[in-house]
Amino acid sequence: MKKLLLTGFEPFLNYPINPTEEIVQALDGAVIGDYMVCSKLLPVEFRLSGDRIIEYIQDILPDAVISLGLAAGRSQITLERIGINCADGEKDNTGYKPLGERIVADGADGMFTSLPLNQMLEGLIEAGYPASISNSAGTYVCNQVMYRVLHHLQETKQSKQAGFIHVPANHSLALHMGKIPSWSQQDLQEAVQVLINHLN
Ligand code: PCA
């Protein structure tokens, strides 16, 4: 059986809940399609999250890597096409705030996902879940994790499927924040199962 490393993030900024935390906990150990899910939670820290996920890849030796993050305010599941070599944005959970620095000094400006995005998108729409491809994962910790994973796999000549998916808020978070689009936690989790089912 193939192994999937599925990562989520802890809460960050002023969001007391991160729905990706619950999704990865719920799916840990599940067998979905050809894959056994191995879940890990990442810290929202610029200096730690990239090294952490690379350690997990080295320990677990997964056949594919899907990282999940919250994009509060987005109304759809968004499949990220590209990670950019830039760290910027609000303070992370340690209080560190990068100022547009490169993530990997001599790395490419951008790295494309190796997930089968079109296939995944079609699967989500067919299953009835609003989704689209996004051409920017931002410059915050999610983009950094996406970039670091793709860069690591390229450097180590591993042609695994890997990439990043942003999910909307769940209802509990929207109730807390007010006026942001939200999905039920159940729908978020099922949409992630659809994504896994559409890996090669
Ligand atoms: N979303 C943030 C970081 C953690 C998360 O879940 C992001 O989009 O960068």
CSV table of C-alpha atoms and ligand atoms in Angstrom, one decimal:
chain,number,residue,atom,x,y,z
A,1,MET,CA,0.0,0.0,0.0
A,2,LYS,CA,1.2,3.5,-0.8
A,3,LYS,CA,1.7,6.1,1.9
A,4,LEU,CA,0.4,9.6,2.0
A,5,LEU,CA,1.9,12.3,4.3
A,6,LEU,CA,-1.0,14.6,5.1
A,7,THR,CA,-0.2,17.7,7.0
A,8,GLY,CA,-2.4,20.4,8.7
A,9,PHE,CA,-1.6,23.4,10.8
A,10,GLU,CA,-2.2,24.5,14.3
A,11,PRO,CA,-4.3,27.7,14.9
A,12,PHE,CA,-2.6,31.0,14.1
A,13,LEU,CA,-3.1,34.8,14.1
A,14,ASN,CA,-6.5,35.6,15.5
A,15,TYR,CA,-8.1,32.3,14.4
A,16,PRO,CA,-8.8,30.2,17.5
A,17,ILE,CA,-9.6,27.2,15.3
A,18,ASN,CA,-7.8,25.7,12.3
A,19,PRO,CA,-10.1,23.2,10.5
A,20,THR,CA,-7.1,21.5,8.9
A,21,GLU,CA,-6.0,20.3,12.4
A,22,GLU,CA,-9.3,18.4,12.8
A,23,ILE,CA,-9.2,17.1,9.2
A,24,VAL,CA,-5.7,15.5,9.6
A,25,GLN,CA,-6.5,14.1,13.0
A,26,ALA,CA,-9.7,12.5,11.7
A,27,LEU,CA,-8.0,11.0,8.7
A,28,ASP,CA,-4.8,9.7,10.4
A,29,GLY,CA,-4.4,6.0,9.7
A,30,ALA,CA,-7.3,5.9,7.2
A,31,VAL,CA,-7.0,3.9,4.0
A,32,ILE,CA,-8.3,6.0,1.1
A,33,GLY,CA,-8.0,4.6,-2.4
A,34,ASP,CA,-4.5,3.2,-2.8
A,35,TYR,CA,-3.1,5.3,0.1
A,36,MET,CA,-2.7,4.8,3.8
A,37,VAL,CA,-2.8,8.3,5.4
A,38,CYS,CA,-0.1,9.3,7.9
A,39,SER,CA,-1.0,12.7,9.4
A,40,LYS,CA,1.2,15.3,11.0
A,41,LEU,CA,0.4,18.7,12.5
A,42,LEU,CA,2.8,21.6,11.6
A,43,PRO,CA,3.6,24.7,13.7
A,44,VAL,CA,2.7,28.1,12.2
A,45,GLU,CA,6.4,29.1,12.4
A,46,PHE,CA,8.5,30.3,9.5
A,47,ARG,CA,11.7,29.0,11.0
A,48,LEU,CA,10.4,25.6,11.9
A,49,SER,CA,7.6,24.4,9.7
A,50,GLY,CA,9.7,23.7,6.5
A,51,ASP,CA,12.4,21.7,8.4
A,52,ARG,CA,9.7,19.8,10.3
A,53,ILE,CA,7.9,18.6,7.1
A,54,ILE,CA,11.1,17.7,5.5
A,55,GLU,CA,12.0,15.6,8.5
A,56,TYR,CA,8.6,13.9,8.3
A,57,ILE,CA,9.3,13.1,4.6
A,58,GLN,CA,12.6,11.6,5.5
A,59,ASP,CA,11.2,9.5,8.3
A,60,ILE,CA,7.9,8.4,6.7
A,61,LEU,CA,9.1,8.1,3.1
A,62,PRO,CA,5.7,8.8,1.7
A,63,ASP,CA,4.7,8.2,-1.9
A,64,ALA,CA,2.8,11.5,-1.9
A,65,VAL,CA,2.5,14.6,0.2
A,66,ILE,CA,-0.5,16.8,0.6
A,67,SER,CA,-0.4,19.8,2.9
A,68,LEU,CA,-3.5,21.6,4.0
A,69,GLY,CA,-3.9,25.1,5.3
A,70,LEU,CA,-6.7,27.5,6.2
A,71,ALA,CA,-7.5,30.4,3.9
A,72,ALA,CA,-10.1,32.2,5.9
A,73,GLY,CA,-12.2,34.3,3.6
A,74,ARG,CA,-11.9,32.0,0.6
A,75,SER,CA,-15.3,30.3,-0.3
A,76,GLN,CA,-13.9,27.3,-2.1
A,77,ILE,CA,-11.3,24.6,-1.8
A,78,THR,CA,-8.3,26.0,-3.6
A,79,LEU,CA,-5.7,23.8,-5.2
A,80,GLU,CA,-2.4,25.7,-5.2
A,81,ARG,CA,-0.5,25.7,-8.5
A,82,ILE,CA,2.8,27.4,-7.4
A,83,GLY,CA,4.9,28.1,-4.3
A,84,ILE,CA,7.0,31.3,-4.6
A,85,ASN,CA,10.5,31.8,-3.1
A,86,CYS,CA,9.4,34.6,-0.8
A,87,ALA,CA,8.5,34.8,2.9
A,88,ASP,CA,6.4,37.8,4.0
A,89,GLY,CA,3.3,38.6,6.0
A,90,GLU,CA,2.0,38.9,9.5
A,91,LYS,CA,3.8,37.6,12.6
A,92,ASP,CA,3.9,33.9,13.0
A,93,ASN,CA,3.1,32.1,16.2
A,94,THR,CA,6.6,32.9,17.6
A,95,GLY,CA,6.2,36.6,16.8
A,96,TYR,CA,8.6,36.5,13.9
A,97,LYS,CA,7.7,38.6,10.9
A,98,PRO,CA,9.7,38.1,7.7
A,99,LEU,CA,10.1,41.0,5.3
A,100,GLY,CA,10.0,39.5,1.9
A,101,GLU,CA,13.1,37.4,2.2
A,102,ARG,CA,13.9,34.4,-0.1
A,103,ILE,CA,13.0,31.1,1.5
A,104,VAL,CA,15.9,29.3,-0.2
A,105,ALA,CA,18.7,31.7,-1.0
A,106,ASP,CA,19.7,30.1,-4.3
A,107,GLY,CA,16.4,28.4,-5.0
A,108,ALA,CA,14.2,29.0,-8.1
A,109,ASP,CA,11.8,31.9,-7.9
A,110,GLY,CA,8.8,29.6,-8.0
A,111,MET,CA,8.1,25.8,-7.9
A,112,PHE,CA,5.1,24.2,-9.5
A,113,THR,CA,3.0,21.6,-7.6
A,114,SER,CA,3.4,18.0,-8.8
A,115,LEU,CA,-0.2,17.1,-7.7
A,116,PRO,CA,-2.6,16.2,-10.5
A,117,LEU,CA,-4.5,19.4,-10.1
A,118,ASN,CA,-6.9,19.1,-13.0
A,119,GLN,CA,-7.8,15.6,-12.0
A,120,MET,CA,-8.4,16.6,-8.4
A,121,LEU,CA,-10.4,19.6,-9.4
A,122,GLU,CA,-12.7,17.5,-11.7
A,123,GLY,CA,-13.1,15.0,-8.8
A,124,LEU,CA,-14.2,17.7,-6.4
A,125,ILE,CA,-16.7,19.3,-8.8
A,126,GLU,CA,-18.1,15.9,-9.7
A,127,ALA,CA,-18.5,15.1,-6.0
A,128,GLY,CA,-20.4,18.5,-5.6
A,129,TYR,CA,-17.7,20.5,-3.9
A,130,PRO,CA,-16.9,24.1,-5.1
A,131,ALA,CA,-13.3,24.3,-5.9
A,132,SER,CA,-10.8,26.0,-8.1
A,133,ILE,CA,-7.1,26.2,-9.0
A,134,SER,CA,-5.3,29.1,-7.2
A,135,ASN,CA,-2.2,30.7,-8.7
A,136,SER,CA,-1.1,32.1,-5.4
A,137,ALA,CA,-0.6,30.4,-2.1
A,138,GLY,CA,0.4,33.9,-0.6
A,139,THR,CA,3.7,34.5,1.1
A,140,TYR,CA,2.9,33.3,4.6
A,141,VAL,CA,3.7,30.0,6.3
A,142,CYS,CA,1.6,27.8,3.9
A,143,ASN,CA,3.5,29.1,0.8
A,144,GLN,CA,6.8,28.5,2.7
A,145,VAL,CA,5.9,24.9,3.4
A,146,MET,CA,4.8,24.3,-0.2
A,147,TYR,CA,8.0,25.8,-1.5
A,148,ARG,CA,10.3,23.9,0.9
A,149,VAL,CA,8.7,20.6,0.1
A,150,LEU,CA,8.9,21.0,-3.7
A,151,HIS,CA,12.4,22.3,-3.5
A,152,HIS,CA,13.5,19.4,-1.2
A,153,LEU,CA,11.9,16.8,-3.6
A,154,GLN,CA,13.6,18.4,-6.6
A,155,GLU,CA,17.0,18.6,-4.8
A,156,THR,CA,16.8,15.0,-3.7
A,157,LYS,CA,15.5,13.9,-7.2
A,158,GLN,CA,12.3,12.4,-5.9
A,159,SER,CA,9.4,12.6,-8.3
A,160,LYS,CA,6.6,12.3,-5.7
A,161,GLN,CA,3.3,14.0,-6.1
A,162,ALA,CA,3.3,16.9,-3.6
A,163,GLY,CA,1.6,20.2,-3.1
A,164,PHE,CA,-0.7,22.4,-1.1
A,165,ILE,CA,-4.4,22.8,-0.7
A,166,HIS,CA,-6.1,25.7,1.0
A,167,VAL,CA,-9.5,25.2,2.7
A,168,PRO,CA,-12.2,27.7,3.8
A,169,ALA,CA,-13.2,28.3,7.4
A,170,ASN,CA,-15.5,25.8,9.1
A,171,HIS,CA,-18.8,27.0,10.6
A,172,SER,CA,-17.3,27.2,14.2
A,173,LEU,CA,-14.6,29.5,13.0
A,174,ALA,CA,-17.0,31.6,11.0
A,175,LEU,CA,-19.3,31.9,14.0
A,176,HIS,CA,-16.4,33.2,16.0
A,177,MET,CA,-15.0,35.6,13.3
A,178,GLY,CA,-18.3,36.8,11.7
A,179,LYS,CA,-18.9,37.4,8.0
A,180,ILE,CA,-16.5,34.9,6.4
A,181,PRO,CA,-17.7,32.0,4.2
A,182,SER,CA,-17.7,28.6,5.8
A,183,TRP,CA,-18.2,24.9,5.2
A,184,SER,CA,-19.2,22.2,7.5
A,185,GLN,CA,-16.2,20.3,9.0
A,186,GLN,CA,-17.7,17.1,7.5
A,187,ASP,CA,-17.7,18.6,4.0
A,188,LEU,CA,-14.2,19.8,4.4
A,189,GLN,CA,-13.1,16.4,5.4
A,190,GLU,CA,-15.0,14.6,2.7
A,191,ALA,CA,-13.5,17.0,0.1
A,192,VAL,CA,-10.0,16.1,1.3
A,193,GLN,CA,-10.9,12.4,0.9
A,194,VAL,CA,-12.0,13.1,-2.7
A,195,LEU,CA,-8.6,14.8,-3.3
A,196,ILE,CA,-6.7,11.7,-1.9
A,197,ASN,CA,-8.9,9.5,-4.1
A,198,HIS,CA,-7.7,11.4,-7.1
A,199,LEU,CA,-4.0,11.0,-6.5
A,200,ASN,CA,-2.2,8.9,-9.1
B,1,PCA,N1,-2.9,29.0,6.8
B,1,PCA,C1,-1.8,29.9,6.8
B,1,PCA,C2,-0.7,29.3,7.6
B,1,PCA,C3,-1.4,28.3,8.4
B,1,PCA,C4,-2.7,28.0,7.8
B,1,PCA,O1,-3.5,27.1,8.1
B,1,PCA,C5,-1.4,30.3,5.4
B,1,PCA,O2,-2.3,30.3,4.5
B,1,PCA,O3,-0.2,30.6,5.1
